[in-house]
Tab-separated table of C-alpha atoms and ligand atoms in Angstrom:
chain	number	residue	atom	x	y	z
A	140	MET	CA	-92.364	39.967	-220.370
A	141	THR	CA	-93.582	36.669	-221.848
A	142	PRO	CA	-92.560	33.248	-220.600
A	143	THR	CA	-89.876	31.750	-222.832
A	144	THR	CA	-89.428	28.138	-223.857
A	145	PRO	CA	-86.381	26.283	-222.561
A	146	HIS	CA	-83.931	24.812	-225.076
A	147	PRO	CA	-82.257	22.051	-223.118
A	148	ASN	CA	-80.230	20.485	-225.941
A	149	THR	CA	-78.849	23.395	-227.873
A	150	GLY	CA	-75.500	23.434	-226.074
A	151	GLY	CA	-75.914	27.162	-225.344
A	152	PRO	CA	-77.328	28.635	-222.165
A	153	GLN	CA	-80.882	27.602	-221.406
A	154	ARG	CA	-83.553	30.110	-220.541
A	155	PHE	CA	-86.435	30.056	-218.088
A	156	PRO	CA	-88.423	33.007	-216.733
A	157	VAL	CA	-87.740	31.821	-213.181
A	158	VAL	CA	-85.031	29.638	-211.668
A	159	VAL	CA	-85.899	28.339	-208.206
A	160	VAL	CA	-82.872	27.284	-206.146
A	161	GLY	CA	-83.890	24.616	-203.625
A	162	ALA	CA	-86.716	22.045	-203.517
A	163	GLY	CA	-87.959	22.431	-199.954
A	164	PRO	CA	-91.496	23.536	-199.048
A	165	ALA	CA	-90.749	27.128	-200.157
A	166	GLY	CA	-89.195	26.345	-203.549
A	167	LEU	CA	-91.696	23.648	-204.463
A	168	ALA	CA	-94.673	25.810	-203.511
A	169	VAL	CA	-93.319	28.666	-205.670
A	170	GLY	CA	-92.728	26.231	-208.554
A	171	ASN	CA	-96.249	24.837	-208.294
A	172	ILE	CA	-97.836	28.299	-208.289
A	173	LEU	CA	-95.847	29.257	-211.394
A	174	ARG	CA	-96.746	26.059	-213.247
A	175	ALA	CA	-100.439	26.460	-212.394
A	176	ALA	CA	-100.256	29.752	-214.325
A	177	SER	CA	-98.288	28.071	-217.171
A	178	VAL	CA	-95.135	30.029	-216.309
A	179	ASP	CA	-92.046	27.945	-217.027
A	180	CYS	CA	-89.517	27.546	-214.286
A	181	LEU	CA	-86.592	25.362	-213.387
A	182	VAL	CA	-86.020	24.033	-209.877
A	183	LEU	CA	-82.415	23.143	-208.957
A	184	GLU	CA	-81.813	20.871	-205.964
A	185	THR	CA	-78.525	19.537	-204.604
A	186	GLU	CA	-80.031	16.387	-203.071
A	187	THR	CA	-81.815	13.440	-204.708
A	188	ARG	CA	-85.592	13.159	-204.908
A	189	GLU	CA	-85.523	10.144	-202.561
A	190	PHE	CA	-83.532	12.135	-200.001
A	191	ILE	CA	-85.821	15.175	-199.887
A	192	GLU	CA	-88.903	12.937	-199.736
A	193	ARG	CA	-87.573	11.301	-196.560
A	194	ARG	CA	-85.786	14.113	-194.712
A	195	PRO	CA	-87.593	14.350	-191.354
A	196	ARG	CA	-88.226	17.832	-189.973
A	197	ALA	CA	-91.343	19.825	-189.292
A	198	GLY	CA	-94.885	18.706	-188.745
A	199	VAL	CA	-97.037	21.515	-187.424
A	200	LEU	CA	-98.989	23.578	-189.943
A	201	GLU	CA	-101.220	26.522	-189.184
A	202	GLU	CA	-104.767	26.756	-190.584
A	203	TRP	CA	-104.050	29.707	-192.884
A	204	ALA	CA	-101.085	27.821	-194.396
A	205	VAL	CA	-103.261	24.785	-195.138
A	206	ARG	CA	-105.942	27.079	-196.597
A	207	GLY	CA	-103.277	28.669	-198.814
A	208	LEU	CA	-102.173	25.244	-200.045
A	209	GLN	CA	-105.803	24.204	-200.619
A	210	GLN	CA	-106.543	27.335	-202.671
A	211	ARG	CA	-103.605	26.377	-204.907
A	212	GLY	CA	-104.662	22.740	-205.292
A	213	LEU	CA	-101.802	21.469	-203.122
A	214	ALA	CA	-103.488	20.042	-200.030
A	215	ASP	CA	-105.631	17.057	-201.102
A	216	ASN	CA	-103.512	14.406	-199.344
A	217	LEU	CA	-102.777	16.685	-196.418
A	218	VAL	CA	-106.424	17.394	-195.637
A	219	GLU	CA	-107.260	13.708	-195.914
A	220	ARG	CA	-104.400	12.433	-193.755
A	221	ALA	CA	-103.298	15.166	-191.359
A	222	GLN	CA	-104.061	14.906	-187.680
A	223	LEU	CA	-105.849	17.846	-186.076
A	224	HIS	CA	-104.302	19.140	-182.858
A	225	THR	CA	-106.611	21.109	-180.609
A	226	GLU	CA	-104.854	21.190	-177.235
A	227	CYS	CA	-101.418	21.245	-175.708
A	228	GLU	CA	-100.226	20.461	-172.222
A	229	PHE	CA	-97.659	22.201	-170.045
A	230	ARG	CA	-96.011	20.178	-167.294
A	231	PHE	CA	-94.193	22.032	-164.576
A	232	ALA	CA	-93.646	21.768	-160.827
A	233	GLY	CA	-94.795	18.126	-161.030
A	234	GLU	CA	-98.283	19.034	-162.338
A	235	ARG	CA	-99.967	19.007	-165.757
A	236	PHE	CA	-101.942	21.914	-167.175
A	237	ARG	CA	-104.122	21.453	-170.294
A	238	PHE	CA	-104.442	24.336	-172.703
A	239	SER	CA	-107.397	23.762	-175.026
A	240	TYR	CA	-106.901	26.339	-177.729
A	241	VAL	CA	-109.768	24.991	-179.819
A	242	GLU	CA	-112.204	25.688	-176.949
A	243	LEU	CA	-110.798	29.172	-176.584
A	244	THR	CA	-110.612	30.141	-180.260
A	245	GLY	CA	-112.295	27.511	-182.461
A	246	HIS	CA	-108.952	27.061	-184.261
A	247	HIS	CA	-106.573	24.102	-184.425
A	248	HIS	CA	-103.223	22.971	-185.864
A	249	TYR	CA	-102.706	20.407	-188.604
A	250	VAL	CA	-99.934	17.877	-188.094
A	251	TYR	CA	-98.539	16.494	-191.357
A	252	PRO	CA	-94.886	15.425	-191.509
A	253	GLN	CA	-92.755	17.650	-193.758
A	254	PRO	CA	-91.471	14.704	-195.884
A	255	LEU	CA	-95.070	13.877	-196.829
A	256	LEU	CA	-95.749	17.495	-197.804
A	257	VAL	CA	-92.521	17.633	-199.836
A	258	THR	CA	-93.468	14.329	-201.552
A	259	ASP	CA	-96.897	15.757	-202.470
A	260	LEU	CA	-95.397	19.021	-203.736
A	261	VAL	CA	-92.700	17.335	-205.884
A	262	ARG	CA	-95.224	14.956	-207.415
A	263	GLU	CA	-97.625	17.761	-208.233
A	264	TYR	CA	-94.882	20.006	-209.634
A	265	ALA	CA	-92.913	17.486	-211.692
A	266	ASP	CA	-95.366	14.691	-212.495
A	267	VAL	CA	-98.698	16.551	-212.738
A	268	ARG	CA	-97.914	20.174	-213.672
A	269	GLY	CA	-94.941	19.251	-215.887
A	270	GLY	CA	-92.380	21.420	-214.074
A	271	GLU	CA	-88.633	20.954	-214.760
A	272	ILE	CA	-86.518	19.930	-211.807
A	273	ARG	CA	-82.883	18.839	-211.663
A	274	PHE	CA	-81.720	16.844	-208.675
A	275	GLY	CA	-78.191	16.304	-207.443
A	276	VAL	CA	-76.793	19.497	-208.992
A	277	ARG	CA	-73.408	20.666	-207.685
A	278	ASP	CA	-71.805	24.019	-206.965
A	279	VAL	CA	-74.773	26.282	-207.733
A	280	ARG	CA	-73.820	29.924	-208.388
A	281	VAL	CA	-75.933	32.993	-209.070
A	282	HIS	CA	-74.775	35.759	-211.428
A	283	ASP	CA	-75.698	39.304	-212.487
A	284	LEU	CA	-78.510	39.645	-209.958
A	285	ASP	CA	-78.422	43.434	-210.141
A	286	THR	CA	-79.211	43.375	-213.872
A	287	ASP	CA	-82.465	42.386	-215.588
A	288	ARG	CA	-80.663	39.363	-217.105
A	289	PRO	CA	-79.535	37.299	-214.133
A	290	SER	CA	-78.425	33.707	-214.486
A	291	VAL	CA	-77.760	30.633	-212.398
A	292	SER	CA	-75.070	28.070	-213.132
A	293	TYR	CA	-74.417	24.620	-211.711
A	294	VAL	CA	-72.318	21.577	-212.343
A	295	ASP	CA	-74.282	18.749	-213.942
A	296	PRO	CA	-73.596	15.609	-211.866
A	297	ALA	CA	-73.802	13.325	-214.923
A	298	THR	CA	-71.381	15.174	-217.206
A	299	GLY	CA	-69.321	17.194	-214.733
A	300	ARG	CA	-69.943	20.215	-217.010
A	301	ARG	CA	-70.985	23.655	-215.754
A	302	GLU	CA	-74.378	24.580	-217.199
A	303	GLU	CA	-75.727	28.102	-217.372
A	304	VAL	CA	-79.406	29.001	-217.150
A	305	ARG	CA	-80.481	32.538	-217.982
A	306	CYS	CA	-83.648	33.881	-216.432
A	307	ASP	CA	-85.632	36.935	-215.412
A	308	PHE	CA	-85.855	36.079	-211.717
A	309	VAL	CA	-84.080	33.867	-209.211
A	310	ALA	CA	-86.062	32.521	-206.238
A	311	GLY	CA	-83.560	31.761	-203.477
A	312	CYS	CA	-85.280	28.919	-201.601
A	313	ASP	CA	-82.171	26.939	-200.634
A	314	GLY	CA	-82.656	26.936	-196.876
A	315	ALA	CA	-80.344	27.918	-194.043
A	316	ARG	CA	-77.202	26.413	-195.604
A	317	GLY	CA	-77.768	27.426	-199.208
A	318	VAL	CA	-75.765	29.762	-201.433
A	319	THR	CA	-78.231	32.452	-202.483
A	320	ARG	CA	-78.147	34.391	-199.193
A	321	ALA	CA	-74.380	34.753	-199.586
A	322	ALA	CA	-74.964	36.644	-202.852
A	323	LEU	CA	-76.491	39.571	-200.957
A	324	PRO	CA	-74.447	42.759	-200.887
A	325	ASP	CA	-72.943	44.071	-197.622
A	326	THR	CA	-75.798	46.560	-197.394
A	327	ALA	CA	-78.282	43.778	-196.562
A	328	ARG	CA	-78.901	43.549	-192.830
A	329	ILE	CA	-78.758	40.128	-191.211
A	330	SER	CA	-80.020	40.250	-187.612
A	331	ARG	CA	-79.041	37.198	-185.585
A	332	HIS	CA	-80.140	35.929	-182.206
A	333	ASP	CA	-78.442	33.108	-180.358
A	334	TYR	CA	-80.549	31.519	-177.608
A	335	GLY	CA	-77.437	30.060	-175.975
A	336	THR	CA	-79.010	26.634	-175.698
A	337	GLY	CA	-79.187	23.411	-177.689
A	338	TRP	CA	-81.957	20.915	-178.296
A	339	LEU	CA	-81.403	17.239	-178.851
A	340	ALA	CA	-83.976	16.526	-181.588
A	341	LEU	CA	-85.167	12.935	-181.480
A	342	LEU	CA	-87.515	10.791	-183.513
A	343	ALA	CA	-88.624	7.664	-181.701
A	344	GLU	CA	-90.229	4.589	-183.198
A	345	ALA	CA	-92.809	4.694	-180.465
A	346	PRO	CA	-96.478	5.657	-180.394
A	347	PRO	CA	-97.265	9.011	-178.792
A	348	SER	CA	-97.556	8.813	-175.001
A	349	ASN	CA	-100.124	11.557	-174.689
A	350	ASP	CA	-103.127	12.665	-176.758
A	351	CYS	CA	-101.578	16.099	-177.377
A	352	VAL	CA	-98.294	18.005	-177.545
A	353	VAL	CA	-96.513	18.219	-174.181
A	354	PHE	CA	-94.080	20.915	-173.068
A	355	GLY	CA	-92.077	19.846	-170.020
A	356	ILE	CA	-90.550	22.722	-168.080
A	357	HIS	CA	-88.068	21.234	-165.672
A	358	PRO	CA	-84.941	22.320	-163.746
A	359	ASN	CA	-82.927	19.716	-165.761
A	360	GLY	CA	-84.012	21.457	-168.961
A	361	PHE	CA	-86.914	21.633	-171.395
A	362	ALA	CA	-88.420	18.459	-172.858
A	363	GLY	CA	-91.007	18.250	-175.647
A	364	HIS	CA	-93.322	15.509	-176.877
A	365	MET	CA	-95.021	15.831	-180.295
A	366	ALA	CA	-96.947	13.121	-182.125
A	367	ARG	CA	-95.872	12.686	-185.741
A	368	SER	CA	-97.916	9.587	-186.596
A	369	PRO	CA	-99.484	6.652	-184.690
A	370	GLU	CA	-96.062	4.934	-184.826
A	371	VAL	CA	-93.568	7.812	-184.566
A	372	THR	CA	-93.124	10.528	-181.932
A	373	ARG	CA	-90.824	13.533	-181.963
A	374	TYR	CA	-89.115	14.373	-178.691
A	375	TYR	CA	-86.815	17.234	-177.740
A	376	LEU	CA	-84.396	17.505	-174.824
A	377	GLU	CA	-82.671	20.754	-173.955
A	378	CYS	CA	-78.893	20.219	-173.889
A	379	PRO	CA	-75.772	22.388	-174.005
A	380	PRO	CA	-75.266	24.030	-177.410
A	381	GLY	CA	-72.808	22.068	-179.544
A	382	ASP	CA	-73.330	18.918	-177.448
A	383	ASP	CA	-72.382	15.640	-179.130
A	384	PRO	CA	-75.403	13.395	-179.823
A	385	ASP	CA	-73.172	10.444	-178.879
A	386	ASN	CA	-73.229	11.764	-175.293
A	387	TRP	CA	-76.892	10.737	-175.300
A	388	SER	CA	-77.211	6.966	-175.086
A	389	HIS	CA	-80.615	5.303	-175.535
A	390	GLU	CA	-80.832	4.821	-171.729
A	391	ARG	CA	-79.862	8.415	-170.931
A	392	VAL	CA	-82.366	9.845	-173.444
A	393	TRP	CA	-85.291	7.847	-172.070
A	394	SER	CA	-84.391	8.403	-168.443
A	395	GLU	CA	-84.209	12.210	-168.978
A	396	LEU	CA	-87.445	12.217	-170.970
A	397	GLN	CA	-89.210	10.192	-168.256
A	398	GLU	CA	-87.961	12.564	-165.559
A	399	ARG	CA	-88.566	15.883	-167.332
A	400	LEU	CA	-92.040	14.929	-168.606
A	401	ALA	CA	-93.295	13.301	-165.392
A	402	ALA	CA	-96.345	14.821	-163.668
A	403	THR	CA	-99.059	13.773	-161.272
A	404	GLY	CA	-101.633	11.604	-163.038
A	405	THR	CA	-99.410	10.605	-165.967
A	406	GLY	CA	-97.921	7.185	-166.647
A	407	PRO	CA	-94.450	6.492	-168.007
A	408	LEU	CA	-93.710	7.301	-171.658
A	409	THR	CA	-93.791	4.458	-174.186
A	410	GLU	CA	-90.163	3.964	-175.171
A	411	GLY	CA	-88.870	2.883	-178.585
A	412	ARG	CA	-85.890	2.838	-180.937
A	413	LEU	CA	-84.426	6.290	-181.651
A	414	ILE	CA	-84.358	6.795	-185.416
A	415	GLU	CA	-83.071	10.390	-185.373
A	416	LYS	CA	-80.778	12.009	-182.837
A	417	ARG	CA	-79.207	15.359	-183.626
A	418	VAL	CA	-78.270	18.500	-181.728
A	419	LEU	CA	-79.764	21.789	-182.917
A	420	ASP	CA	-78.186	24.989	-181.675
A	421	MET	CA	-81.089	27.312	-181.030
A	422	HIS	CA	-80.518	30.416	-183.084
A	423	SER	CA	-82.469	32.638	-185.433
A	424	TYR	CA	-81.725	35.219	-188.119
A	425	VAL	CA	-83.653	37.596	-190.347
A	426	VAL	CA	-82.409	39.077	-193.643
A	427	GLU	CA	-83.686	42.548	-194.544
A	428	PRO	CA	-84.703	43.215	-197.215
A	429	MET	CA	-85.382	39.760	-198.632
A	430	VAL	CA	-84.753	41.040	-202.154
A	431	PHE	CA	-81.618	42.026	-204.015
A	432	GLY	CA	-82.093	43.031	-207.653
A	433	ARG	CA	-83.681	40.010	-209.349
A	434	LEU	CA	-83.034	37.666	-206.398
A	435	PHE	CA	-86.002	37.018	-204.099
A	436	LEU	CA	-85.228	34.986	-200.990
A	437	ALA	CA	-87.942	32.806	-199.415
A	438	GLY	CA	-88.166	30.518	-196.391
A	439	ASP	CA	-85.157	29.553	-194.298
A	440	ALA	CA	-82.830	31.180	-196.849
A	441	ALA	CA	-84.231	34.524	-195.675
A	442	HIS	CA	-85.044	33.860	-192.039
A	443	LEU	CA	-84.400	31.045	-189.648
A	444	THR	CA	-86.709	30.561	-186.694
A	445	ALA	CA	-85.364	28.151	-184.097
A	446	PRO	CA	-87.964	25.342	-183.910
A	447	ILE	CA	-89.096	26.554	-180.467
A	448	ALA	CA	-92.555	27.543	-181.688
A	449	ALA	CA	-92.800	25.310	-184.815
A	450	LYS	CA	-93.054	28.268	-187.151
A	451	GLY	CA	-90.366	27.793	-189.843
A	452	MET	CA	-92.278	25.776	-192.420
A	453	ASN	CA	-95.314	28.009	-191.994
A	454	LEU	CA	-93.234	31.094	-192.723
A	455	ALA	CA	-91.619	29.345	-195.711
A	456	LEU	CA	-95.100	28.724	-197.144
A	457	HIS	CA	-96.229	32.279	-196.420
A	458	ASP	CA	-93.251	33.648	-198.388
A	459	ALA	CA	-93.870	31.162	-201.200
A	460	PHE	CA	-97.519	32.175	-201.584
A	461	LEU	CA	-96.610	35.869	-201.779
A	462	LEU	CA	-93.660	35.285	-204.107
A	463	GLY	CA	-95.398	32.797	-206.408
A	464	ASP	CA	-98.461	35.038	-206.792
A	465	ALA	CA	-96.304	38.158	-207.314
A	466	LEU	CA	-94.148	36.491	-209.980
A	467	VAL	CA	-97.244	35.230	-211.803
A	468	ALA	CA	-98.821	38.706	-211.695
A	469	TYR	CA	-95.657	40.258	-213.097
A	470	LEU	CA	-94.817	37.641	-215.703
A	471	THR	CA	-98.352	37.259	-217.057
A	472	LYS	CA	-99.822	40.747	-216.569
A	473	GLY	CA	-96.884	43.058	-215.966
A	474	GLU	CA	-98.200	43.972	-212.479
A	475	GLU	CA	-95.373	45.056	-210.194
A	476	THR	CA	-97.083	45.734	-206.857
A	477	GLY	CA	-96.714	42.175	-205.527
A	478	LEU	CA	-92.978	42.072	-206.165
A	479	ASP	CA	-92.512	45.604	-204.804
A	480	GLY	CA	-94.293	44.767	-201.551
A	481	TYR	CA	-92.906	41.238	-201.218
A	482	SER	CA	-90.192	41.760	-198.635
A	483	GLU	CA	-92.261	43.980	-196.357
A	484	GLY	CA	-95.290	41.675	-196.623
A	485	CYS	CA	-93.198	38.690	-195.526
A	486	LEU	CA	-91.207	40.410	-192.815
A	487	ARG	CA	-94.192	41.587	-190.786
A	488	ARG	CA	-95.206	37.994	-190.083
A	489	VAL	CA	-91.567	36.895	-189.748
A	490	TRP	CA	-90.811	39.402	-187.000
A	491	ASP	CA	-94.048	38.624	-185.191
A	492	TYR	CA	-93.186	34.911	-185.139
A	493	GLN	CA	-89.609	35.684	-184.066
A	494	GLU	CA	-90.917	37.662	-181.114
A	495	PHE	CA	-93.228	34.829	-180.083
A	496	SER	CA	-90.370	32.309	-180.343
A	497	GLN	CA	-88.220	34.501	-178.119
A	498	TRP	CA	-91.027	34.787	-175.548
A	499	LEU	CA	-91.638	31.054	-175.612
A	500	SER	CA	-87.925	30.308	-175.353
A	501	GLU	CA	-87.855	32.051	-172.003
A	502	VAL	CA	-90.811	29.931	-170.837
A	503	TYR	CA	-89.001	26.751	-171.901
A	504	HIS	CA	-85.507	27.595	-170.731
A	505	GLY	CA	-85.937	30.015	-167.805
A	506	THR	CA	-86.278	27.429	-165.056
A	507	SER	CA	-83.211	25.451	-166.165
A	508	SER	CA	-81.027	28.535	-166.630
A	509	GLY	CA	-79.693	28.283	-163.081
A	510	ASP	CA	-80.830	31.882	-162.570
A	511	ALA	CA	-83.440	32.130	-159.796
A	512	TYR	CA	-84.771	35.421	-161.155
A	513	ARG	CA	-85.412	33.952	-164.627
A	514	ALA	CA	-87.000	30.877	-163.030
A	515	GLY	CA	-89.346	33.134	-161.005
A	516	THR	CA	-90.491	35.124	-164.025
A	517	THR	CA	-90.943	31.920	-166.050
A	518	PHE	CA	-93.344	30.541	-163.463
A	519	ALA	CA	-95.183	33.873	-163.428
A	520	ARG	CA	-95.664	33.615	-167.219
A	521	LEU	CA	-96.894	30.052	-166.933
A	522	ARG	CA	-99.305	30.810	-164.081
A	523	ARG	CA	-100.670	33.796	-165.987
A	524	LEU	CA	-101.554	31.519	-168.927
A	525	PHE	CA	-103.819	29.493	-166.667
A	526	THR	CA	-105.296	32.317	-164.600
A	527	SER	CA	-105.774	35.235	-167.001
A	528	PRO	CA	-108.220	34.777	-169.914
A	529	ALA	CA	-106.615	37.743	-171.702
A	530	ALA	CA	-103.153	36.193	-171.448
A	531	ALA	CA	-104.520	32.826	-172.609
A	532	ALA	CA	-106.225	34.424	-175.622
A	533	ALA	CA	-103.056	36.311	-176.569
A	534	PHE	CA	-100.969	33.145	-176.298
A	535	ALA	CA	-103.454	31.133	-178.394
A	536	GLU	CA	-103.471	33.771	-181.121
A	537	GLN	CA	-99.700	33.724	-181.447
A	538	TYR	CA	-99.398	29.962	-181.069
A	539	LEU	CA	-101.922	29.450	-183.897
A	540	GLY	CA	-100.862	32.386	-186.066
A	541	THR	CA	-104.441	33.686	-186.213
A	542	ALA	CA	-103.927	37.426	-185.701
A	543	PRO	CA	-106.269	39.320	-188.063
A	544	ALA	CA	-103.335	41.339	-189.449
A	545	TYR	CA	-99.552	41.322	-189.230
B	654	LIG	P1	-85.549	23.696	-196.700
B	654	LIG	O1	-86.656	22.779	-196.320
B	654	LIG	O2	-84.279	23.635	-195.967
B	654	LIG	O3	-85.278	23.442	-198.239
B	654	LIG	C1	-84.148	23.983	-198.899
B	654	LIG	C2	-83.756	23.046	-200.018
B	654	LIG	O4	-82.647	23.593	-200.726
B	654	LIG	C3	-81.678	22.587	-200.951
B	654	LIG	N1	-80.385	23.240	-201.142
B	654	LIG	C4	-79.925	23.617	-202.357
B	654	LIG	N2	-80.424	23.459	-203.578
B	654	LIG	C5	-79.717	23.966	-204.623
B	654	LIG	N3	-78.505	24.602	-204.447
B	654	LIG	C6	-77.966	24.768	-203.238
B	654	LIG	N4	-76.804	25.384	-203.094
B	654	LIG	C7	-78.679	24.263	-202.118
B	654	LIG	N5	-78.459	24.267	-200.790
B	654	LIG	C8	-79.508	23.651	-200.222
B	654	LIG	C9	-81.783	21.691	-199.738
B	654	LIG	O5	-81.286	20.376	-199.999
B	654	LIG	C10	-83.294	21.695	-199.496
B	654	LIG	O6	-83.957	20.657	-200.212
B	654	LIG	O7	-86.020	25.219	-196.663
B	654	LIG	P2	-87.495	25.896	-196.872
B	654	LIG	O8	-88.132	25.408	-198.143
B	654	LIG	O9	-87.293	27.330	-196.669
B	654	LIG	O10	-88.396	25.286	-195.705
B	654	LIG	C11	-88.113	25.610	-194.374
B	654	LIG	C12	-88.497	24.452	-193.462
B	654	LIG	O11	-87.904	23.263	-193.943
B	654	LIG	C13	-88.079	24.724	-192.006
B	654	LIG	O12	-88.364	26.049	-191.658
B	654	LIG	C14	-88.785	23.801	-191.019
B	654	LIG	O13	-88.369	22.460	-191.189
B	654	LIG	C15	-88.521	24.255	-189.579
B	654	LIG	N6	-89.118	23.360	-188.599
B	654	LIG	C16	-90.457	23.433	-188.304
B	654	LIG	N7	-91.257	24.344	-188.937
B	654	LIG	C17	-92.604	24.374	-188.706
B	654	LIG	O14	-93.308	25.230	-189.278
B	654	LIG	N8	-93.205	23.480	-187.845
B	654	LIG	C18	-92.476	22.512	-187.189
B	654	LIG	O15	-93.050	21.686	-186.475
B	654	LIG	C19	-91.044	22.491	-187.375
B	654	LIG	N9	-90.272	21.559	-186.775
B	654	LIG	C20	-88.307	22.372	-187.984
B	654	LIG	C21	-88.930	21.476	-187.057
B	654	LIG	C22	-86.939	22.257	-188.273
B	654	LIG	C23	-86.180	21.288	-187.636
B	654	LIG	N10	-84.807	21.228	-187.949
B	654	LIG	C24	-84.197	20.094	-188.525
B	654	LIG	C25	-84.055	22.446	-187.992
B	654	LIG	C26	-88.174	20.502	-186.453
B	654	LIG	C27	-86.789	20.398	-186.718
B	654	LIG	C28	-86.005	19.332	-186.004
């Protein structure tokens, strides 16, 4: 199968070897890998470029993910500007406990805000590698996925006309609220897990108040502190699922954060204006298989990991590397093994990260559950981390995503 040239102005359907639905980390990484191999593709995105370049979300990247971006020429800015995180701190029972994973393993995390990564990936795809991308598209639909001539259609925002794009493959990278997952047949299995808790996700215009990530385990509920930049800090507060962010005034947010993150030997947090305040219901799902006919799902479209363990963007990149490389191998050399093994190759890491998130959720939420038994086992888990070298090594491996095989 040879890449075909698009014909944007013929009035008839256009044609690209690959249509990527969604310009998040997954879709843009796939697009960049295809363009590096001179495979044409079209990325369709419902939002504007300005919007996706500013949407605040993730920040923590694992070493293998950064290496994967570097190998594909996508990490120059990241490597120059990212912070390196080498330790985290648990606060519980009024005390603080440092966990230096770099000392234990030699490995660290990179912290690089998702909007900066998305900005880098769009620039490289559209402005450097000459990839086609259409922003602001409406009502995207996928068609004929179980044939070898699938297509994607959308309403052009400028003309109001429905446009059709024929292709060989559709990469469904449109996140948790996209449309491609809904095109799966009833035979696809979607496993869901609801943690029964909410997190108030906050971004504060305030410098970090600690030199590393802090996890506060408190009877009032979990609280998290994560540096995003020297001026901005992400905070989380456990809250009831479905809670209204308006229930959380500036004063209430800071007083709960101060209380839940307090520990002997620590000063008060540096407070600041709250620039993001939204409630996330902690839930996860996994789609199996991640492939239907010519549709290949990647990232949050295929699996959502509640941001408990900061794994979602890493998994999105893992999928994108496998999918981009497999599509290039097929479209340029006719090799099918990458596409055949795609779903299984992704899902092994996905399930491993899901399991770790579930384990960590119990650590974060057990003491505030109101259940004395769960609180007791939570403290046992925490104590074990700081008394058993084997438990500490196992935690570090999962926290960093450094297992030798998945
Ligand atoms: P994205 O980033 O959601 O991108 C999907 C894109 O598709 C567009 N779209 C459509 N386009 C065309 N047609 C449609 N019908 C469309 N519907 C939607 C959307 O506008 C969007 O541009 O999915 P992707 O690429 O799979 O990337 C996933 C990550 O964004 C996500 O997993 C992470 O943000 C999760 N996450 C974290 N992950 C980490 O690895 N480390 C972290 O520290 C971390 N922190 C977080 C997080 C997610 C959070 N929220 C908001 C849920 C912190 C938070 C608060």
